[in-house]
Coordinates of C-alpha atoms in Angstrom, one line a residue:
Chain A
X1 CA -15.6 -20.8 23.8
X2 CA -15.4 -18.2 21.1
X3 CA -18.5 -16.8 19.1
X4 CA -17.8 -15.8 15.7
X5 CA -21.3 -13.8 14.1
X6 CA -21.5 -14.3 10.8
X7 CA -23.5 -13.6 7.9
X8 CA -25.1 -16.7 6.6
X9 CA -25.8 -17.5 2.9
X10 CA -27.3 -19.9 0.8
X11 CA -24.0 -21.6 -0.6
X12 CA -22.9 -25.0 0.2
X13 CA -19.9 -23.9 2.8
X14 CA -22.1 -20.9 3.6
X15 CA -19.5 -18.6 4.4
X16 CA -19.1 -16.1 1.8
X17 CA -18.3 -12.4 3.5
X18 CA -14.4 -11.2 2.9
X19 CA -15.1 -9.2 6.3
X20 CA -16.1 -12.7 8.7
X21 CA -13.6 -15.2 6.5
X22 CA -11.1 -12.8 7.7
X23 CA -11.6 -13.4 11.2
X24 CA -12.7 -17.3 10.2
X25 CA -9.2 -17.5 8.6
X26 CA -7.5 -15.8 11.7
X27 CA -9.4 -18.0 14.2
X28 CA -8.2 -20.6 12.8
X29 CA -4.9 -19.9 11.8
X30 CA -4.2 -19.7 15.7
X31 CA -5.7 -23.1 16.4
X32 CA -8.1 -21.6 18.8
X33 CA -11.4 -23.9 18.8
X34 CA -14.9 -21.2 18.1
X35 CA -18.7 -22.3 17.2
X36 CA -20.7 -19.7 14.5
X37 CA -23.8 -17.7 15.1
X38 CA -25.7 -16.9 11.8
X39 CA -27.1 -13.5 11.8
X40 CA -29.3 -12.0 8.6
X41 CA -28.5 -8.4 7.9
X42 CA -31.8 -6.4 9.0
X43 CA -30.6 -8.4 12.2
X44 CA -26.6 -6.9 12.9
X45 CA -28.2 -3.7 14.3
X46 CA -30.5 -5.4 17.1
X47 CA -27.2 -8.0 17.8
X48 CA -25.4 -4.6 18.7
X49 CA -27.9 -3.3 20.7
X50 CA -28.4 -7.1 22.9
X51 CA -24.3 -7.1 23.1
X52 CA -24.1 -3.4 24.2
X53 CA -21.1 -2.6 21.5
X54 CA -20.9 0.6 19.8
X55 CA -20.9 0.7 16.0
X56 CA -17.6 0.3 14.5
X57 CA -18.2 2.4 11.6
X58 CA -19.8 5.7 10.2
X59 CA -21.4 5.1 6.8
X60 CA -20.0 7.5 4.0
X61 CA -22.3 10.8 4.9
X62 CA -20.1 10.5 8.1
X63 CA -22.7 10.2 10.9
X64 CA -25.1 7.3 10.4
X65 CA -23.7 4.4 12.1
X66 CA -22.7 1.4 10.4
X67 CA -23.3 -2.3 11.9
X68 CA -21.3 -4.6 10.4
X69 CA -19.8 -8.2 10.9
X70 CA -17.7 -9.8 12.4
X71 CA -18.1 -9.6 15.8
X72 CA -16.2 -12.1 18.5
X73 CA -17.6 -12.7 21.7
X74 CA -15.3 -14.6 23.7
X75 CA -15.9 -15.8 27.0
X76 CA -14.0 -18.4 27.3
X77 CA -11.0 -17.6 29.4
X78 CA -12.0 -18.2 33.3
X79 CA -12.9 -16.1 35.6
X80 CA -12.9 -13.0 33.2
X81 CA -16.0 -11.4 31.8
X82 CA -16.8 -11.6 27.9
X83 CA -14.8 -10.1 25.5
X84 CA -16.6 -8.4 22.9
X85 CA -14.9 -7.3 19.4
X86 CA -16.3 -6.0 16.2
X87 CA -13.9 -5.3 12.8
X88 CA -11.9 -8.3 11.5
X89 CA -8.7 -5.4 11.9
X90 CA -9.6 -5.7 15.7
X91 CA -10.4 -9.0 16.3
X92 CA -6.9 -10.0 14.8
X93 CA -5.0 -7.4 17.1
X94 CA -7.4 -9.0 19.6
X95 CA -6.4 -12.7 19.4
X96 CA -2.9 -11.8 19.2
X97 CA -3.2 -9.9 22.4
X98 CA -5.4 -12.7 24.7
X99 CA -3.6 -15.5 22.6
X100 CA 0.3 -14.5 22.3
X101 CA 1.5 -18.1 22.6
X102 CA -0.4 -19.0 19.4
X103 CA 1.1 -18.4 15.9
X104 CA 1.2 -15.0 15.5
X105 CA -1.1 -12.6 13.5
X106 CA 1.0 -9.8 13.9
X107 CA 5.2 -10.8 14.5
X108 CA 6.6 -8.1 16.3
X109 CA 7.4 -4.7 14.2
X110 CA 5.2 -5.9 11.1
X111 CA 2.0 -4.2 12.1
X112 CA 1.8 -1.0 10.5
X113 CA 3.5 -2.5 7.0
X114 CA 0.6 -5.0 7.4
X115 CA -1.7 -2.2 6.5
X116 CA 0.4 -0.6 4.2
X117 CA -0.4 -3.6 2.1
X118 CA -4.2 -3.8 3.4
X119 CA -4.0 -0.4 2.0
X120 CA -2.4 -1.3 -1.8
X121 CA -4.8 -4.6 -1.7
X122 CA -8.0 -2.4 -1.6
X123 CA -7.0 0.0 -3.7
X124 CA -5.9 -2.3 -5.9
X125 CA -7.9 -5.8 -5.9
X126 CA -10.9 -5.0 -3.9
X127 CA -12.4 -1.7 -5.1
X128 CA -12.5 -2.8 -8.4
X129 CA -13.8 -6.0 -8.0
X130 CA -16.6 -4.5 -6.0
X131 CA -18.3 -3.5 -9.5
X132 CA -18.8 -7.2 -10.0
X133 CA -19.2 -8.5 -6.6
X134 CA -22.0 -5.8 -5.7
X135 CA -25.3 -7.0 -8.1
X136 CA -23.9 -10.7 -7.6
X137 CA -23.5 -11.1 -4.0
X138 CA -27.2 -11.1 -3.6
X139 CA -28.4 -12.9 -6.6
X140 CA -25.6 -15.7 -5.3
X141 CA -24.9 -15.2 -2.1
X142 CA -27.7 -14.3 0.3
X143 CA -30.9 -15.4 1.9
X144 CA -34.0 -13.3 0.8
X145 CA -34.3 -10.8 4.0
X146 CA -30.6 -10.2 3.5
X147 CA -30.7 -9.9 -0.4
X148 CA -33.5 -7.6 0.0
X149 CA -31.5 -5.1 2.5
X150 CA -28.1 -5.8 0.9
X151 CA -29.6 -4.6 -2.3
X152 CA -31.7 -1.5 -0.8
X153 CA -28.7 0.0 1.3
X154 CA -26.3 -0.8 -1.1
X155 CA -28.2 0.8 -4.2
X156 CA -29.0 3.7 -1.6
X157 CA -25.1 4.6 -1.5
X158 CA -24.4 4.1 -4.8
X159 CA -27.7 6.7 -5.3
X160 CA -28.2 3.7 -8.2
X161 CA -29.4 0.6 -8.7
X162 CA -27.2 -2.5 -8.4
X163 CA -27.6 -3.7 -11.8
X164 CA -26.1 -0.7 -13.2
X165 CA -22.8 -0.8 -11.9
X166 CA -21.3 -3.6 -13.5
X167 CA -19.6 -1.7 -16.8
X168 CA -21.0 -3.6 -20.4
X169 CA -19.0 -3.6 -23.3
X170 CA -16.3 -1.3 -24.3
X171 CA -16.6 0.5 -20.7
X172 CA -16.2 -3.2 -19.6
X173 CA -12.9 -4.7 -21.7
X174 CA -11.4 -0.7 -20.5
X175 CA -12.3 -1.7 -17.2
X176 CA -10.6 -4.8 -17.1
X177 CA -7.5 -3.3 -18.2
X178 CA -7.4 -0.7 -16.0
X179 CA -7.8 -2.9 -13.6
X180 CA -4.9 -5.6 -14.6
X181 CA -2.5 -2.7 -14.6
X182 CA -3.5 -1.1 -11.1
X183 CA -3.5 -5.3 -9.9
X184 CA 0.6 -4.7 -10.7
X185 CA 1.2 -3.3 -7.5
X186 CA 0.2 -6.1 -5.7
X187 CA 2.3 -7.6 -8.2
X188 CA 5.1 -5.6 -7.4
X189 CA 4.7 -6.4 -3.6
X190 CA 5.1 -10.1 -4.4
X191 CA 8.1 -9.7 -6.0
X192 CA 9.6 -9.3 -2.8
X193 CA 8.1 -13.0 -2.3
X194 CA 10.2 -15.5 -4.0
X195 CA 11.1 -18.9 -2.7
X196 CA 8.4 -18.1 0.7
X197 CA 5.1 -19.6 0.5
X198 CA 3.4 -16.2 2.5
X199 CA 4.3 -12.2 2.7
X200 CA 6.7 -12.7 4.8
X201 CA 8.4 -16.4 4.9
X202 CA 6.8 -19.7 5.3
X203 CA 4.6 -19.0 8.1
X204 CA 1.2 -16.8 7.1
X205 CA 0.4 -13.2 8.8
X206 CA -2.8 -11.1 9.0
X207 CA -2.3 -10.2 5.5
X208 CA -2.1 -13.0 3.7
X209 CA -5.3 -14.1 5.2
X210 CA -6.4 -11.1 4.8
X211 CA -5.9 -11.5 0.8
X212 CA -6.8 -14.7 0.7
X213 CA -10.8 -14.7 2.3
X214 CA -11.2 -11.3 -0.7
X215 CA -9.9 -13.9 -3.4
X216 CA -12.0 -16.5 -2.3
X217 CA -15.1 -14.3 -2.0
X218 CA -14.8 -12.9 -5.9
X219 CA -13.8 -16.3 -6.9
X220 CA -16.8 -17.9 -5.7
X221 CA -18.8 -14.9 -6.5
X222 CA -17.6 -12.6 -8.9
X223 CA -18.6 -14.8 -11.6
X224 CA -16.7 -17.8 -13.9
X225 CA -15.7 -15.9 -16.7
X226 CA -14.4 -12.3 -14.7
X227 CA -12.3 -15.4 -12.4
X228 CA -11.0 -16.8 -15.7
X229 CA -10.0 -13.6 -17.0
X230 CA -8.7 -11.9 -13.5
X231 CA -6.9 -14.7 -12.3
X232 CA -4.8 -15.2 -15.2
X233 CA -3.1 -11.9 -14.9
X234 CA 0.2 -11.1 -13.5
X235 CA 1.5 -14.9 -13.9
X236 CA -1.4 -16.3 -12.1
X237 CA -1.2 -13.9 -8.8
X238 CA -4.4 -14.3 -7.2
X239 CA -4.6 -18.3 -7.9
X240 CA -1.5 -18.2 -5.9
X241 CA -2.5 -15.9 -3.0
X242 CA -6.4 -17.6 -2.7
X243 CA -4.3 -21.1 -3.0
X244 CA -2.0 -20.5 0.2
X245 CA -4.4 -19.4 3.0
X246 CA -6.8 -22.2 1.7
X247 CA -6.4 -24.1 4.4
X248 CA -7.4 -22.0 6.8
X249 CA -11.1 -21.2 5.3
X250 CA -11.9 -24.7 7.1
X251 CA -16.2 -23.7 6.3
X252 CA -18.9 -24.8 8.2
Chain B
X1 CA 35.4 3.0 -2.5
X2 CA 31.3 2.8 -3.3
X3 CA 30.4 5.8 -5.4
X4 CA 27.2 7.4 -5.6
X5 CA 26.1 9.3 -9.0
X6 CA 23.6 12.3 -7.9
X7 CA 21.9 15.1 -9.9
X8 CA 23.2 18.6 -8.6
X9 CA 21.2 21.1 -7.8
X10 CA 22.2 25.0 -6.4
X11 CA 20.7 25.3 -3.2
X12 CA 22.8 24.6 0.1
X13 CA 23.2 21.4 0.7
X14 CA 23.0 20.3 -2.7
X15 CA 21.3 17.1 -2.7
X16 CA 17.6 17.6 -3.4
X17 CA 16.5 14.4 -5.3
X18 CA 14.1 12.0 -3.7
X19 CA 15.4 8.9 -5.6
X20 CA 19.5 9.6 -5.2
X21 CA 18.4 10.6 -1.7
X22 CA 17.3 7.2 -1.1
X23 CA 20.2 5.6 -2.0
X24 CA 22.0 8.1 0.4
X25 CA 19.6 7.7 3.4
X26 CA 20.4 3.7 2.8
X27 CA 24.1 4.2 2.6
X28 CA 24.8 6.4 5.5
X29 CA 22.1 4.1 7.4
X30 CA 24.7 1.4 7.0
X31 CA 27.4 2.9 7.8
X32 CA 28.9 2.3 4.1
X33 CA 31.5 5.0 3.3
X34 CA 31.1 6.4 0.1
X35 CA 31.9 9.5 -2.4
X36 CA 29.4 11.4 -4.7
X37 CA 29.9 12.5 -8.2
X38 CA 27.7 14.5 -10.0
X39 CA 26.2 13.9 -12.8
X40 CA 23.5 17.1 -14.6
X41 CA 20.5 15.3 -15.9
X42 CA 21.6 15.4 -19.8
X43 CA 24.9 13.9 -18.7
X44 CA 23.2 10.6 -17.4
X45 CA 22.3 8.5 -20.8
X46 CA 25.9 8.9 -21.6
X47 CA 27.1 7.7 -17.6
X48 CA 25.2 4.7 -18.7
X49 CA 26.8 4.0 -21.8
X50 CA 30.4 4.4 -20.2
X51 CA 29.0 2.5 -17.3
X52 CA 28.1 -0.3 -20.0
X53 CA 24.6 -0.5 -17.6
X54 CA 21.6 -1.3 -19.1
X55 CA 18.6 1.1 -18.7
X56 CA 16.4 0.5 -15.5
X57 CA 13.1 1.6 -16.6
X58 CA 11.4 2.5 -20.1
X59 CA 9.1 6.0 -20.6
X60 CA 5.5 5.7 -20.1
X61 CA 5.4 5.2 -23.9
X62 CA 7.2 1.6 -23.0
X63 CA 9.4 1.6 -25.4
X64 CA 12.1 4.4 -25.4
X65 CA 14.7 4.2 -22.5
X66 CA 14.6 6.0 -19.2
X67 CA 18.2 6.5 -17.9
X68 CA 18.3 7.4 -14.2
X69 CA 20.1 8.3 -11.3
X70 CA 20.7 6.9 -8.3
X71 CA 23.3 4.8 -9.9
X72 CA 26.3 3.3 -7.5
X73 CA 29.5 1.8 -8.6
X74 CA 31.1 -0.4 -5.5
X75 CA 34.6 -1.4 -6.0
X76 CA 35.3 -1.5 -2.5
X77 CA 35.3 -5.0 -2.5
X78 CA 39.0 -6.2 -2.6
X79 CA 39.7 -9.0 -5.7
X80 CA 36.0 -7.9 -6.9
X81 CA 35.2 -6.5 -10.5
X82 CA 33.4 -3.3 -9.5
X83 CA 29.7 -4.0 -8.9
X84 CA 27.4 -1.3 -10.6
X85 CA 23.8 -0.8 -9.9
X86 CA 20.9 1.6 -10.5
X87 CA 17.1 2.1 -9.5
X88 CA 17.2 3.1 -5.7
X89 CA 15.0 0.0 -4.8
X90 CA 17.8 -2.4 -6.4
X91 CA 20.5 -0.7 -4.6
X92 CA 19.1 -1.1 -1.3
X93 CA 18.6 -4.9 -2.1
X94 CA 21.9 -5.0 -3.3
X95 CA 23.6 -3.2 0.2
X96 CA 22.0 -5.9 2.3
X97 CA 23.2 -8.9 -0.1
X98 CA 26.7 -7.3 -0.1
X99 CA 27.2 -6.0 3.7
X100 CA 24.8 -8.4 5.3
X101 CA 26.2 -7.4 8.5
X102 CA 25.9 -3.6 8.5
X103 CA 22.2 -3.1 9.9
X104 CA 19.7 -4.2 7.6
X105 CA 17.3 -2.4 5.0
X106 CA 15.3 -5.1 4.7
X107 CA 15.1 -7.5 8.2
X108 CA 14.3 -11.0 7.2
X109 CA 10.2 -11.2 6.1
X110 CA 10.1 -7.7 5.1
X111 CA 10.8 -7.3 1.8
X112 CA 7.1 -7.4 0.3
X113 CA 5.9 -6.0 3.2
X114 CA 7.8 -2.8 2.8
X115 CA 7.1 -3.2 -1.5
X116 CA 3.5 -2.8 -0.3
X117 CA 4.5 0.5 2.4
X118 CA 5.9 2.0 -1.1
X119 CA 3.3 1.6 -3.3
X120 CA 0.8 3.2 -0.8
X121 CA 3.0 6.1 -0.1
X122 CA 3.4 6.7 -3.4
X123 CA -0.6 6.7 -4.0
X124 CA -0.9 8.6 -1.1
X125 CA 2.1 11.3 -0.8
X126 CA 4.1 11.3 -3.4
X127 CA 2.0 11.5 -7.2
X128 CA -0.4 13.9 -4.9
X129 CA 3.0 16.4 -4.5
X130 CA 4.1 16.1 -8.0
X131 CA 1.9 18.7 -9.5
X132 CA 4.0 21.1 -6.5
X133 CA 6.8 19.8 -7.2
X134 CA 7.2 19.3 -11.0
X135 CA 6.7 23.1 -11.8
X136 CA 9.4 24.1 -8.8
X137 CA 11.9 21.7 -9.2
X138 CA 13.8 23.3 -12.3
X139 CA 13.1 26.7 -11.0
X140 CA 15.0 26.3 -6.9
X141 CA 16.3 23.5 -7.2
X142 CA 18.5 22.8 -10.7
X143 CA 21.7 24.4 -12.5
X144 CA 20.9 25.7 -15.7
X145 CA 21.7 22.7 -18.0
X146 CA 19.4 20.3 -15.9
X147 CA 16.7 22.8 -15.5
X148 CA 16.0 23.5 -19.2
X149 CA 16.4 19.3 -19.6
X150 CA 14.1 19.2 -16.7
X151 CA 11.7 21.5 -18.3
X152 CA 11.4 19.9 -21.9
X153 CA 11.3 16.7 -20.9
X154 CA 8.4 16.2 -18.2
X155 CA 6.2 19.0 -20.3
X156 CA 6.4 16.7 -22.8
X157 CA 5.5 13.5 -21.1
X158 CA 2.3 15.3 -19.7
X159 CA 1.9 16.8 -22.6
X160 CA 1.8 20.2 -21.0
X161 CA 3.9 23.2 -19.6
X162 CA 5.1 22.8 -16.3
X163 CA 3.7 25.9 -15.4
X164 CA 0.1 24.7 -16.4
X165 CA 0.2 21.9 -14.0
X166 CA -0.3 23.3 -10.5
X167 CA -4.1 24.1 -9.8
X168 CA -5.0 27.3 -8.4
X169 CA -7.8 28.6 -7.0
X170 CA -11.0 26.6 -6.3
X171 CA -9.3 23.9 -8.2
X172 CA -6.1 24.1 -5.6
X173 CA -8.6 24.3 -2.3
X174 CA -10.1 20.9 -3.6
X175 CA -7.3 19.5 -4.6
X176 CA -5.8 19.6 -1.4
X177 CA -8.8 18.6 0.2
X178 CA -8.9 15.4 -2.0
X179 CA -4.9 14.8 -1.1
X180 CA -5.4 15.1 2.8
X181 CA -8.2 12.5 2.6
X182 CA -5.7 10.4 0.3
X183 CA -3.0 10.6 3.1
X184 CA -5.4 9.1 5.5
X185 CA -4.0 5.8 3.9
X186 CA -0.3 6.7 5.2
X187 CA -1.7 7.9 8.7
X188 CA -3.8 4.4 9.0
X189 CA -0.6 2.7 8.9
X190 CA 1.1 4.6 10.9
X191 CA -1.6 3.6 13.7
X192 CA 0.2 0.8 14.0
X193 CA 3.3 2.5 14.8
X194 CA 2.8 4.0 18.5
X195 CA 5.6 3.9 21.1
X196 CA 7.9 2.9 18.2
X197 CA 10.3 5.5 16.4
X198 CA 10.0 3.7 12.9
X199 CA 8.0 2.0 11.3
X200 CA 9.0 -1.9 12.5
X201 CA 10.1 -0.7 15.6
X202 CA 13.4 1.2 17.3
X203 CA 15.3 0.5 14.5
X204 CA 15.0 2.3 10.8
X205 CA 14.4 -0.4 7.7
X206 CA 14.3 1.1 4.0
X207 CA 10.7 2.4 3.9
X208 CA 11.4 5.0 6.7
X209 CA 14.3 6.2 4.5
X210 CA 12.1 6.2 1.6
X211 CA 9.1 8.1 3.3
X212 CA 11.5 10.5 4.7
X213 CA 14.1 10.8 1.4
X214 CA 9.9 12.1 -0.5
X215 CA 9.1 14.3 3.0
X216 CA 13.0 15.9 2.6
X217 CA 12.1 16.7 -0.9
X218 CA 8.6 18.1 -0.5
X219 CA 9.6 20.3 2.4
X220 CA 12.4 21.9 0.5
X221 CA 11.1 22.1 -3.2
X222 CA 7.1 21.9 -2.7
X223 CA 6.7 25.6 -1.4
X224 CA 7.0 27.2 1.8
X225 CA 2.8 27.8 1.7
X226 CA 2.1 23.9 1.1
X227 CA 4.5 22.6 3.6
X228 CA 2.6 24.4 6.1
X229 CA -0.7 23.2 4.9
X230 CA 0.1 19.7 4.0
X231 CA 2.4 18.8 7.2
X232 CA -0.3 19.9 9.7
X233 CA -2.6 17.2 8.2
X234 CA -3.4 14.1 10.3
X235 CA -1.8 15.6 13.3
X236 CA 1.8 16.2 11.9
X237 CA 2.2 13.2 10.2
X238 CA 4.5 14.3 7.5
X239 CA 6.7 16.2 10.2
X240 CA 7.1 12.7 12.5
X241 CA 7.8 10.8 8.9
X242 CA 10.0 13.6 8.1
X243 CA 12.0 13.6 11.3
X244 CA 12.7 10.5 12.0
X245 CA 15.1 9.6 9.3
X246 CA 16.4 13.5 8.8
X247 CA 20.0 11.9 11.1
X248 CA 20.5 9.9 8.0
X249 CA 20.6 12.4 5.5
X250 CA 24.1 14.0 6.1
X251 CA 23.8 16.3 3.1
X252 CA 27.5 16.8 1.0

C-alpha cells in the first residue's frame, strides 16, 4: 500500500493543499490504490525526522530547512524496502518510474516542457493568487494548531502580517488587471489546445493535474467574488482547466 | 520555390535577427529548400501591402499596426496559389500542416507544451537581454537605413534613447544578478533534459530552434563582456542551448 501525508483541514472533502492534491491527483490518475495520513503543520518536521528523509527544501534566507508535504511512503511492492518520497515534482517522476505500465505522468520526451509550463503557470496563475489565498487559507482552511503556524511562519516571511497583503481598492482593481493580462500566457499556451480535452491530447499529463489541484485550491479558497471575477477571464480558462482533471481530485 | 523575407544586417554572415532566424532554423530543420530576399526594416510596411498580408501584431499602444518580418511566400506547391505567412510561430505551424512528412516542429501533443517552453524563455532569457541588445543592435548589426529606423522607433516605444537603456554600474552588477536568478526557470527545465541532445529527446522540435535562434542573437549582438558573464551561468546553460541547434543555422 501507498501512504500519502497530507495536511488536513476543516472542509467537507478536507483536502485543500495544491502541493498534496498534486500528488492526490497523480495517485490517482495512475489507478494505483493509497490510504491518507493527516498530519497538522507544527507536526511535518517530527514526520521527517521518524521517516529519516532529508528536507526537500531551503526556506528563502537559503539555509533553514523547509518541511513540507507531500510525502509518499510506499511499501507496497514485495520484497523491497519502503520507498520514501517528498515534493509532488518527485513523487510524480516517482510513480512513473515504479509504475511504468500505468498511464503515464510523464510520455516520453515531454518532461522538461512539462516544467516549462510549471514554470509559466506560477508565474503566472499562482504567484498572484497567493495575495488572496495567503490570509484565507487559514481563516478557511485549517485546523487551529495549523492556522496558528501557517499564520506565524507565513507572516514571518512576508516580515508582515497576513491581513495586509491582500491589495484594497484601487491597488486591488490594478491588481486584478495586471494579473488578467500576465494570466494570457497561459492563455497563449492553450491555444495550442484546440479540439484535445488536456495539454497534450485526450489523455491528461503531470501538468494538467498539476493546473488543475492550484484551480481547485483558489476556487474553493480564494474567495466567491475573486472566482467570479478570475474565472471569467480569457474565455473562461481556468473553469476549463479546474473542470478537466476534476475527476481525478476523487477527496476523502 | 519558398521564399524567406529577412532584415539585413553588415556583419558576416548576415543574418542576425532572432525572429527571421526562427523561421530559418525551422526551414533548414526540414529540409525545405528555400531563397532569402532582403527586405531593410522601412521597406517592410510596404512588402506587406504588395504582399496584400494583413499585419500580424499591433504596437503596445494596441491600436497602430506592427509590420514584421519573418514573412515566407511558398509557391512551391505545384497547381497552388502561393501561400504567404508571417509571425515566426505561424510559420512553423504552417511548415508542419504543409510538409507533414519532413521531420516535425511540432510532434503530435506538443504544441502547448512548447507555447508554454516560449513564454518562460522569454521571461527568463530573452526581455532580460533586451536592454544589451536594444542599444547594440543598430550600432553592429544594421545598414544605415534600418539602423536610424531601428533607432527612432524602439526609443520611442520606451520612451527613451537607446543609449539610456543599458544599466551601468551598481545598477548593471544587480541587474545581472537579478537575470541569472531569472534563468534558473530555463535551467529547471532543462533538468529534465539529461542524456537527451534536445529538449524532447534526440530529435530537435521548434523550441530548441527558438531557444537557440535568441542564444545566436545574444552571442553575436549582446557584447563580447556579457556573453562571457551570462553563458557561464547555471553551468553553461546558454552555451549547450546555444549549440545544439547552431547545425541548423546555415547562415546565407
Amino acid at each position: 500500500m501507498i501512504t500519502l501525508y497530507d495536511i488536513p483541514g476543516k472542509l467537507p472533502g478536507q483536502a485543500w493543499s495544491p502541493n498534496t492534491l498534486k500528488s492526490r491527483l497523480a495517485l490517482n490518475f495512475k489507478g494505483l490504490p493509497f490510504h491518507t495520513e493527516w498530519v497538522e503543520y507544527p507536526e511535518i518536521e517530527g514526520l521527517y525526522k521518524t521517516l529519516d528523509l532529508a528536507p526537500t527544501n531551503v526556506q528563502p534566507d537559503g539555509v533553514t530547512p523547509y518541511y513540507t508535504l507531500p510525502i509518499i511512503v510506499d511499501a507496497s511492492i514485495p520484497g523491497k524496502d519502503p520507498v520514501v518520497v517528498s515534493d509532488s515534482w518527485n513523487i510524480a517522476v516517482y510513480l512513473d518510474q515504479a509504475y511504468p505500465d500505468a498511464p503515464l505522468l510523464f510520455p516520453k520526451g515531454t518532461k522538461a516542457l512539462q516544467a516549462a509550463f510549471q514554470e509559466t503557470w506560477m508565474d503566472a496563475f499562482f504567484w498572484p493568487a497567493t495575495v488572496f489565498l495567503r490570509p484565507r487559507t487559514p481563516e478557511i482552511a485549517l485546523n487551529p494548531r495549523s492556522a496558528e503556524h501557517f499564520r506565524r511562519t507565513r507572516s514571518h516571511q512576508l516580515g508582515r502580517p497576513l491581513a495586509e497583503i491582500e491589495p484594497k481598492g484601487e491597488a486591488r482593481v490594478a491588481y486584478l488587471k495586471e494579473w488578467e493580462e500576465k494570466l494570457g500566457k497561459v492563455a497563449r499556451v492553450y491555444e495550442g489546445v484546440t479540439d484535445e480535452r488536456y495539454l497534450t491530447g485526450d489523455e491528461a499529463v503531470y501538468a494538467d493535474l498539476l493546473a488543475g489541484a492550484y484551480v481547485r485550491y483558489f476556487r474553493v479558497i480564494g474567495g466567491k467574488e475573486e472566482w467570479e471575477i478570475v474565472s471569467g477571464w480569457h474565455g473562461g480558462l481556468l473553469k476549463r482547466i479546474g473542470e478537466a482533471s476534476e475527476k481525478y481530485a476523487m477527496l476523502p
